[in-house]
PDB file of C-alpha atoms in Angstrom:
ATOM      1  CA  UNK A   1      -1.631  55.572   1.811  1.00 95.00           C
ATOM      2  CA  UNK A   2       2.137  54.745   1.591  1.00 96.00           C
ATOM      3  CA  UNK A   3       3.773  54.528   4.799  1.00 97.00           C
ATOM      4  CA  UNK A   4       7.810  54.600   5.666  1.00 98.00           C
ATOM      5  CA  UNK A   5       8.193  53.662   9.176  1.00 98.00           C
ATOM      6  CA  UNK A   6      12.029  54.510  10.118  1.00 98.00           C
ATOM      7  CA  UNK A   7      13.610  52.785  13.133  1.00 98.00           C
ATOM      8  CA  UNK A   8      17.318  51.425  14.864  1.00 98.00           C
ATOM      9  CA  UNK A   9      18.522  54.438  15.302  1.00 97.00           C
ATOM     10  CA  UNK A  10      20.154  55.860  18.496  1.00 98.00           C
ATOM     11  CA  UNK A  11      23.781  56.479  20.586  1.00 98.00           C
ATOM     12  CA  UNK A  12      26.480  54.414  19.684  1.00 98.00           C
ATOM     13  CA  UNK A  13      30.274  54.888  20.395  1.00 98.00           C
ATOM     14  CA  UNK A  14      33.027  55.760  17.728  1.00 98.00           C
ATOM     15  CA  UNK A  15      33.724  52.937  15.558  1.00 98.00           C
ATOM     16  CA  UNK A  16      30.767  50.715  16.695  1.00 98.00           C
ATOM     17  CA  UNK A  17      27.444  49.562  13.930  1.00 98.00           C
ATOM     18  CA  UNK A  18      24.185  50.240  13.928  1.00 98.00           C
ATOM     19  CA  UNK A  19      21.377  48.879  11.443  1.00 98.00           C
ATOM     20  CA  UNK A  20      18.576  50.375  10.141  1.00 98.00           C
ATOM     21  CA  UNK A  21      15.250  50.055   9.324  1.00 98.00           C
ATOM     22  CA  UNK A  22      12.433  50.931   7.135  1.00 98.00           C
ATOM     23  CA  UNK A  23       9.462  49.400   6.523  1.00 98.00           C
ATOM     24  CA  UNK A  24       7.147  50.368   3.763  1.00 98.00           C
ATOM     25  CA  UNK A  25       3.679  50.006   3.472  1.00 97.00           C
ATOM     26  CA  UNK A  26       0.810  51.647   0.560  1.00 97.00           C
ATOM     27  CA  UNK A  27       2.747  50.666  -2.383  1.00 96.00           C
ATOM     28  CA  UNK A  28       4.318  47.464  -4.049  1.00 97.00           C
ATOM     29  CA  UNK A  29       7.404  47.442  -2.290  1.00 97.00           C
ATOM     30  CA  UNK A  30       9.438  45.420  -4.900  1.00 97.00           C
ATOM     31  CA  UNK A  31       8.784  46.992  -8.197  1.00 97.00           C
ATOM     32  CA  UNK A  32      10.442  50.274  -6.298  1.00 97.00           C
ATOM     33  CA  UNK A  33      13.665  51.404  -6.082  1.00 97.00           C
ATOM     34  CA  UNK A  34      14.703  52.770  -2.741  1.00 98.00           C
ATOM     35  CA  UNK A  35      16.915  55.032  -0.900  1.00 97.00           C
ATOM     36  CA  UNK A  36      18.844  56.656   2.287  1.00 98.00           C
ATOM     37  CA  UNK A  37      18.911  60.137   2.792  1.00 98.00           C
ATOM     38  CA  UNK A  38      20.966  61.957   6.118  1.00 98.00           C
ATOM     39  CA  UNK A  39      20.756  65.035   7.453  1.00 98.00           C
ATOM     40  CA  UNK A  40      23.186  66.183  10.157  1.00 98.00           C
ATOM     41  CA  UNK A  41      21.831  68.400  12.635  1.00 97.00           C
ATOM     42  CA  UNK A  42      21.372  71.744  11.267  1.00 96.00           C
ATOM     43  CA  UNK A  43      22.640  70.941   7.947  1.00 97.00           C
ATOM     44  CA  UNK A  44      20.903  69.794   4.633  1.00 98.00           C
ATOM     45  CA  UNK A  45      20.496  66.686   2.705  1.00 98.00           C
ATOM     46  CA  UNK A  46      23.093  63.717   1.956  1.00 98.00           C
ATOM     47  CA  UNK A  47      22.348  61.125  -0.374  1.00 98.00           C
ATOM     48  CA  UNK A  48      23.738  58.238   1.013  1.00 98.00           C
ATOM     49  CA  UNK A  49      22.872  55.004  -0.414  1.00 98.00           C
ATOM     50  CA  UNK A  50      20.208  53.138  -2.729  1.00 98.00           C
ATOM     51  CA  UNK A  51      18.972  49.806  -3.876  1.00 98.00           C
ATOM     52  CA  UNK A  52      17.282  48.697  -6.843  1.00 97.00           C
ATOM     53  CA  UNK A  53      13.927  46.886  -6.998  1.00 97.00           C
ATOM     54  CA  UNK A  54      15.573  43.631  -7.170  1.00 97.00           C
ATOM     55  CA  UNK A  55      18.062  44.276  -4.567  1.00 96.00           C
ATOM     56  CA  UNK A  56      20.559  43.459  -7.375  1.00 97.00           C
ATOM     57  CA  UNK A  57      22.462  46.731  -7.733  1.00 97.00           C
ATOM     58  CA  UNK A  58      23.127  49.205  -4.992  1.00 98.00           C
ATOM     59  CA  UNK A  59      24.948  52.771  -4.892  1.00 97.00           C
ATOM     60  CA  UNK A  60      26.819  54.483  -2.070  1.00 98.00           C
ATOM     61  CA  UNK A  61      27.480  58.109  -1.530  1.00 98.00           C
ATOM     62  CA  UNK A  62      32.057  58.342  -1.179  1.00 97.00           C
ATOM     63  CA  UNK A  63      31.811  59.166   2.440  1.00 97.00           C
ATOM     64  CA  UNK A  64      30.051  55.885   3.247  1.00 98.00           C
ATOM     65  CA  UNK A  65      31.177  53.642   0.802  1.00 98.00           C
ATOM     66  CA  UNK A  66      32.901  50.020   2.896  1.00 98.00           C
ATOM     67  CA  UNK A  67      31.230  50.895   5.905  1.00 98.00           C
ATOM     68  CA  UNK A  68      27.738  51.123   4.942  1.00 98.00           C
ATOM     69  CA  UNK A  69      25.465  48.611   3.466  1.00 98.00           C
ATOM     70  CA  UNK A  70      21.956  48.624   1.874  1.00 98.00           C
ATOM     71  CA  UNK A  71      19.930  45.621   1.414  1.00 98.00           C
ATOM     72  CA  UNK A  72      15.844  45.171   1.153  1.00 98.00           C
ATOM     73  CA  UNK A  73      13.719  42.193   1.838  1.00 98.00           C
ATOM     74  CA  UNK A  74      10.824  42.434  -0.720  1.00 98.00           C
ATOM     75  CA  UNK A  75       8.965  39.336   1.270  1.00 97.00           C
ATOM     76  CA  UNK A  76       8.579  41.636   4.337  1.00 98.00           C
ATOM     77  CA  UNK A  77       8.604  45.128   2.834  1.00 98.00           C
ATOM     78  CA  UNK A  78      11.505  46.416   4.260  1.00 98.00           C
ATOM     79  CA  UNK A  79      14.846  48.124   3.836  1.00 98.00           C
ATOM     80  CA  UNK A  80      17.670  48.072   5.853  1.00 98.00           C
ATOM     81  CA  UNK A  81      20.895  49.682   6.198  1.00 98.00           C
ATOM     82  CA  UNK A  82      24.136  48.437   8.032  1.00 98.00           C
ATOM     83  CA  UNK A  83      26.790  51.239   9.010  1.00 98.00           C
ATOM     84  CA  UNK A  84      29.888  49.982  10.146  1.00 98.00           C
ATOM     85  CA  UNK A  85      32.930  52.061  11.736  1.00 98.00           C
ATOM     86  CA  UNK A  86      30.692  55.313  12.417  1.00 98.00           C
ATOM     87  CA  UNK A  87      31.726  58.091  13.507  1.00 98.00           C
ATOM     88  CA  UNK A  88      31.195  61.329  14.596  1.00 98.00           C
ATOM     89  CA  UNK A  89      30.837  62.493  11.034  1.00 98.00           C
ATOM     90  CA  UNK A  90      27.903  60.367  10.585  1.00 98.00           C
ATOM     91  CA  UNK A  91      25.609  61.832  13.341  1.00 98.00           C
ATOM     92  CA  UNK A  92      22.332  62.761  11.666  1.00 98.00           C
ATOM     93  CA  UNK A  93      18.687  62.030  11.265  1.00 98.00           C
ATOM     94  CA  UNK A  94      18.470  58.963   8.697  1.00 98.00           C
ATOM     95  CA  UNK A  95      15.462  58.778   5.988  1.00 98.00           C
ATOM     96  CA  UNK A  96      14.538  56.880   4.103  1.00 98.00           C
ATOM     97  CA  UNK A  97      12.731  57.676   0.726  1.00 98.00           C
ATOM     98  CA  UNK A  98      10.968  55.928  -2.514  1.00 96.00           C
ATOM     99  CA  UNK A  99      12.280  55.741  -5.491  1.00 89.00           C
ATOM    100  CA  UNK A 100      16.312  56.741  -6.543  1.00 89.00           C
ATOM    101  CA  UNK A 101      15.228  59.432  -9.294  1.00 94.00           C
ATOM    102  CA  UNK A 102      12.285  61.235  -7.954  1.00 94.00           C
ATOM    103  CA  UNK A 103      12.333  60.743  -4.165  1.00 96.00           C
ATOM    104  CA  UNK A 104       8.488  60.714  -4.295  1.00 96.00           C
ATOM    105  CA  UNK A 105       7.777  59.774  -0.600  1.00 97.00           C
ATOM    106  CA  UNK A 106       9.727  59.815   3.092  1.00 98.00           C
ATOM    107  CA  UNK A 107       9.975  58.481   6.008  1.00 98.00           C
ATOM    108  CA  UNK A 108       9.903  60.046   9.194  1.00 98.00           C
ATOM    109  CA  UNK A 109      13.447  59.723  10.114  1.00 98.00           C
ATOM    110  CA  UNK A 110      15.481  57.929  12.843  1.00 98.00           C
ATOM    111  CA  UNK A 111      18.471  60.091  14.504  1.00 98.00           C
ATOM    112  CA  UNK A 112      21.798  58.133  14.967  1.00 98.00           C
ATOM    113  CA  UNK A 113      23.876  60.153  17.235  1.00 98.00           C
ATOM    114  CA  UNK A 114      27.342  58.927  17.370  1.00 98.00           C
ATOM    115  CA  UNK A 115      29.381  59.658  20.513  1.00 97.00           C
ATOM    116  CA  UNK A 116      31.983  58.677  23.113  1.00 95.00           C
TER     117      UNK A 116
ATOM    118  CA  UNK B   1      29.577  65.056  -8.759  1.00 97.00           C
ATOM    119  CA  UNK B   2      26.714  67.246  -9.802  1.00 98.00           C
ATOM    120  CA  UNK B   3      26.803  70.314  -7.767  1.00 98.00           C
ATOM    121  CA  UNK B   4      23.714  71.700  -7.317  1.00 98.00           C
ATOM    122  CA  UNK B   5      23.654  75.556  -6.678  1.00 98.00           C
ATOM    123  CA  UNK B   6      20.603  77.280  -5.110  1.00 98.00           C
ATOM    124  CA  UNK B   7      19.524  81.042  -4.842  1.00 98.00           C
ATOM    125  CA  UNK B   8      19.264  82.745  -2.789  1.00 98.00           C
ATOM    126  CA  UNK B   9      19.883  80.550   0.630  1.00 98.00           C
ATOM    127  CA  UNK B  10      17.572  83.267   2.659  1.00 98.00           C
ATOM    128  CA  UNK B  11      14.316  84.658   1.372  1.00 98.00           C
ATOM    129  CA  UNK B  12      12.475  86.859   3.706  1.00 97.00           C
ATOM    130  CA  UNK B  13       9.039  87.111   1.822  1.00 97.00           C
ATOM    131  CA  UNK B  14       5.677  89.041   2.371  1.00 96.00           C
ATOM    132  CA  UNK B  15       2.843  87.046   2.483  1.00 97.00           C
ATOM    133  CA  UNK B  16       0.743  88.016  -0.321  1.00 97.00           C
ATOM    134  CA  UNK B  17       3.587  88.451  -2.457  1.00 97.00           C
ATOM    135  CA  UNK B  18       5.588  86.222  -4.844  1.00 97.00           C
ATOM    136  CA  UNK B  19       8.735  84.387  -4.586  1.00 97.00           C
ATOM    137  CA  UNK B  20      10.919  82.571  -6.782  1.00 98.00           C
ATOM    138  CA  UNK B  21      14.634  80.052  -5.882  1.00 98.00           C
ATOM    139  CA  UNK B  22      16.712  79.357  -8.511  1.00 98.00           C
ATOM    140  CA  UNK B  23      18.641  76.025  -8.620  1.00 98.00           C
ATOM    141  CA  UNK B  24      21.835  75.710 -11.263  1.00 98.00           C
ATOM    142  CA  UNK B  25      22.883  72.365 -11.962  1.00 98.00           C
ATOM    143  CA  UNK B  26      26.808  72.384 -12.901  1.00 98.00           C
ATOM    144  CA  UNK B  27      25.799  69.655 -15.996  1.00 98.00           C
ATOM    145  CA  UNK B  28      22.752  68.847 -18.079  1.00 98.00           C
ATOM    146  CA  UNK B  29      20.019  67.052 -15.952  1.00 98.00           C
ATOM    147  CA  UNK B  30      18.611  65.448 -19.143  1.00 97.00           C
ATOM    148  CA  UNK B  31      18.760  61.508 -18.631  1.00 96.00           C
ATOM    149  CA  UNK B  32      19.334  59.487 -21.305  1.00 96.00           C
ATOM    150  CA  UNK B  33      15.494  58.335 -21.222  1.00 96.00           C
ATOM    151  CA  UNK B  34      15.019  61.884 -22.452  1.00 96.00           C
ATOM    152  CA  UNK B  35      13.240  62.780 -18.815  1.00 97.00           C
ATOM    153  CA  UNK B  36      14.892  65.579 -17.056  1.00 98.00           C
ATOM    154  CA  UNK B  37      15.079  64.114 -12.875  1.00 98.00           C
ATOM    155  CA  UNK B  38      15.147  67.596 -11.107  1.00 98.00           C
ATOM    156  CA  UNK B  39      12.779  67.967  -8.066  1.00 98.00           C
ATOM    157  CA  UNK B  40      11.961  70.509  -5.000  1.00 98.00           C
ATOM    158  CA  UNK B  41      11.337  69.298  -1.628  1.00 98.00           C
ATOM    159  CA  UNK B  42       9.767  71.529   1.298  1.00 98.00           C
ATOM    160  CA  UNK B  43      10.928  71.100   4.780  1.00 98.00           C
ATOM    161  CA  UNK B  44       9.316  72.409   7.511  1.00 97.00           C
ATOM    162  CA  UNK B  45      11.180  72.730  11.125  1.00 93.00           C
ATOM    163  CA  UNK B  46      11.173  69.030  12.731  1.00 93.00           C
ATOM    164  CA  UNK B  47       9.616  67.591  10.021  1.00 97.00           C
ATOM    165  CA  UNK B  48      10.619  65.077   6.925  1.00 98.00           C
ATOM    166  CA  UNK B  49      11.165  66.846   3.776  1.00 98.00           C
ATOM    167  CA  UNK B  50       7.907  66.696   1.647  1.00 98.00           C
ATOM    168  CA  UNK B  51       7.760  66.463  -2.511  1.00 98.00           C
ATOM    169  CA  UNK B  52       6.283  69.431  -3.768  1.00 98.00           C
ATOM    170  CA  UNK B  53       7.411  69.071  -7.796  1.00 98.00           C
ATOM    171  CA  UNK B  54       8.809  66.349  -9.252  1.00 98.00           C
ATOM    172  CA  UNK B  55      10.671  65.958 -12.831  1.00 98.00           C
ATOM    173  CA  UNK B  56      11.079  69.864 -13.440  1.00 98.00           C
ATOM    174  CA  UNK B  57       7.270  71.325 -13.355  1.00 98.00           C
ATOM    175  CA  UNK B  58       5.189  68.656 -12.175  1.00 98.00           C
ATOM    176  CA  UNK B  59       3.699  68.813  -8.997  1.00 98.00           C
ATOM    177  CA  UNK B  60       2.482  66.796  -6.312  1.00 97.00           C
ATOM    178  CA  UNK B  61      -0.716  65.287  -5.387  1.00 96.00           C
ATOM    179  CA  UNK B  62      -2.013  67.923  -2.936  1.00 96.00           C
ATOM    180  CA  UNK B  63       0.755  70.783  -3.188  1.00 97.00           C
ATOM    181  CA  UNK B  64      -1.615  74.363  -4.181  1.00 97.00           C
ATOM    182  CA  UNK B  65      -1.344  75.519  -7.776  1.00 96.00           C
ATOM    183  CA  UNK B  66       0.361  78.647  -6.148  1.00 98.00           C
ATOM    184  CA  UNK B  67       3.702  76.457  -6.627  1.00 98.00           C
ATOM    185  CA  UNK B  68       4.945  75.788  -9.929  1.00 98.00           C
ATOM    186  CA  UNK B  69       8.634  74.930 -11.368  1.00 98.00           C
ATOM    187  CA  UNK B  70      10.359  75.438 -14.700  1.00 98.00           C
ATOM    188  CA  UNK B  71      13.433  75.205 -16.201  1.00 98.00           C
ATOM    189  CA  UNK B  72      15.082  73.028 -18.199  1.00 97.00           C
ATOM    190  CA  UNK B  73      19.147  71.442 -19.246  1.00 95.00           C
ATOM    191  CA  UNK B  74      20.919  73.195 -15.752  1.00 97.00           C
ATOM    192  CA  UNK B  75      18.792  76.270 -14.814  1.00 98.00           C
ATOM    193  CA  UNK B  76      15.471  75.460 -13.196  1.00 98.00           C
ATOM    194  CA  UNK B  77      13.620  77.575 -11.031  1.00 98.00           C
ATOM    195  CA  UNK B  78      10.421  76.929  -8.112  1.00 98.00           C
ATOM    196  CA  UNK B  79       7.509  79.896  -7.873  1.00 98.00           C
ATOM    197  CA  UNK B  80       5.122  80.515  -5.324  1.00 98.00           C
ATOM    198  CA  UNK B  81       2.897  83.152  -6.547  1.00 97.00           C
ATOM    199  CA  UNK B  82       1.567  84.510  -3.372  1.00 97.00           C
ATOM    200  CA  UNK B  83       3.583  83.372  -0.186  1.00 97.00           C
ATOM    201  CA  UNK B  84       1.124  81.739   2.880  1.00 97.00           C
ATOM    202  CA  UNK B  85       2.121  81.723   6.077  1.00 96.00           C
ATOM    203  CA  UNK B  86       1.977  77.630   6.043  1.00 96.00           C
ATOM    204  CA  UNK B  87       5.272  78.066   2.765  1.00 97.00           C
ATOM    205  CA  UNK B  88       8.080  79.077   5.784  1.00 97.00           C
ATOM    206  CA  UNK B  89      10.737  76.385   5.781  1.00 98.00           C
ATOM    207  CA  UNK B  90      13.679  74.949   4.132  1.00 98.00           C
ATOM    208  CA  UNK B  91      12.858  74.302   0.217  1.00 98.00           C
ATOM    209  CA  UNK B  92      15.730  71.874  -1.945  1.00 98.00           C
ATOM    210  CA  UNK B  93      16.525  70.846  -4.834  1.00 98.00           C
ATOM    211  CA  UNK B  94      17.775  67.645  -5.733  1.00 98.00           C
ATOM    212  CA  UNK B  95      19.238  66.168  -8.997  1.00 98.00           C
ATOM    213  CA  UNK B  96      18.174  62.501 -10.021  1.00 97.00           C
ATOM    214  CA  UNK B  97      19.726  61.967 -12.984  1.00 97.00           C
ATOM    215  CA  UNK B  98      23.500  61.510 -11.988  1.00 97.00           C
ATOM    216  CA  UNK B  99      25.017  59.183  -9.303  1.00 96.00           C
ATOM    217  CA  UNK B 100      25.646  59.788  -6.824  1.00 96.00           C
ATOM    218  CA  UNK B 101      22.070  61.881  -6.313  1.00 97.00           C
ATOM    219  CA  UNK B 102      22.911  65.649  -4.945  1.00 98.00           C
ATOM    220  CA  UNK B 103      20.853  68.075  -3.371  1.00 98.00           C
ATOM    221  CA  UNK B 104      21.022  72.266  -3.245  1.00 98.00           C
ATOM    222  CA  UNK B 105      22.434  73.683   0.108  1.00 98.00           C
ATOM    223  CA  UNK B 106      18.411  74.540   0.623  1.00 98.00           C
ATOM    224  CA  UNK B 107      17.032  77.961   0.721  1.00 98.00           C
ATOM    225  CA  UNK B 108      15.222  79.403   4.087  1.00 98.00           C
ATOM    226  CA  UNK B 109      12.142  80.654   2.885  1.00 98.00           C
ATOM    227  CA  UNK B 110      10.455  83.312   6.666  1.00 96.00           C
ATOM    228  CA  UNK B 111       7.950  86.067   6.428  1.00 95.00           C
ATOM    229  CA  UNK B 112       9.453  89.732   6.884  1.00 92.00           C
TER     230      UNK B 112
END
């Protein structure tokens, strides 16, 4: 059964970082492709960043681009994501999901809540 | 960026009854591997957003035959021929053909 297990989130001030986790399990975690998806409270879906298999190409959504980071570490099965400079804009429940053209499976989400 | 347009954003629905979203994409969602990445996702209240039909009209492991999806270039839409109580929720479409990846403002699918 393929498993994303979300964690890292939580309260941090304006302008601090945070890093995020996800680790996958169920599937062969480095022939996939992965992604971030947000979701601000009471709002729909973001796109925000994603990662090839390899880890050799990534993609950023505008509004996060030189703050936020994706990596993966195919030896432990898990992708992470750095945000830098957050703010209040960026309060949201973060996902992550399989694959960057399909979106076949999610995780269960980790809310970042960013506040003073 | 692709905009992805969805219609209606409410649908109060019967159960029994059918019920159809359309989702405009403002270009062609055909990649250049000739696949065409458009997919619906089902959200229930509290809950991570669930595949139900991936690359225009195929569906998921598990998601009832009363869901089906068509469409094809930048008009695509997502059936349910007779609405169950268990199909209330938020219900999106999402593009992945063009970077960077877009979704549909979602459409809020209650019983009357």
């Amino acid at each position: 059964e393929v498993q994303l297990l979300d964690s890292g989130g939580g309260l941090v001030q304006p302008g601090g970082s945070l890093r995020l986790s996800c680790a996958a399990s169920g599937f062969t975690f480095s022939i996939s492709a992965m992604s971030w998806v947000r979701q601000a409270p009471g709002k729909g879906l973001e796109w925000v960043s994603a990662i090839t298999p390899s880890g050799s190409s990534t993609y950023y959504a505008d509004s996060v681009k030189g703050r936020f980071t994706i990596s993966r570490d195919n030896s432990k099965d898990t992708l992470s994501l750095q945000m830098n400079s957050l703010s209040a804009e960026d309060t949201a429940v973060y996902y992550c999901a399989r694959d960057t053209m399909t979106f076949s499976n999610w995780g269960q989400g980790t809310l970042v809540t960013v506040s003073s | 960026d692709v905009v992805m347009t969805q219609s209606p954003l409410s649908l109060p629905v019967t159960l029994g009854q059918p019920a159809s979203i359309s989702c405009r994409s403002s270009q062609s969602l055909v990649n250049s591997d000739g696949n065409t990445y458009l997919n619906w996702f089902h959200q229930r209240p509290g809950q991570s957003p669930r595949r139900l039909i991936y690359k225009v009209s195929n569906r998921d492991s598990g998601v009832p035959d009363r869901f089906s999806g068509s469409g094809s270039g930048t008009d695509f839409t997502l059936k349910i021929s007779r609405v169950e109580a268990e199909d209330v929720g938020v219900y999106y479409c999402m593009q992945g053909t063009h970077w960077p990846r877009t979704f549909g403002q979602g459409t809020t699918v209650d019983i009357k």
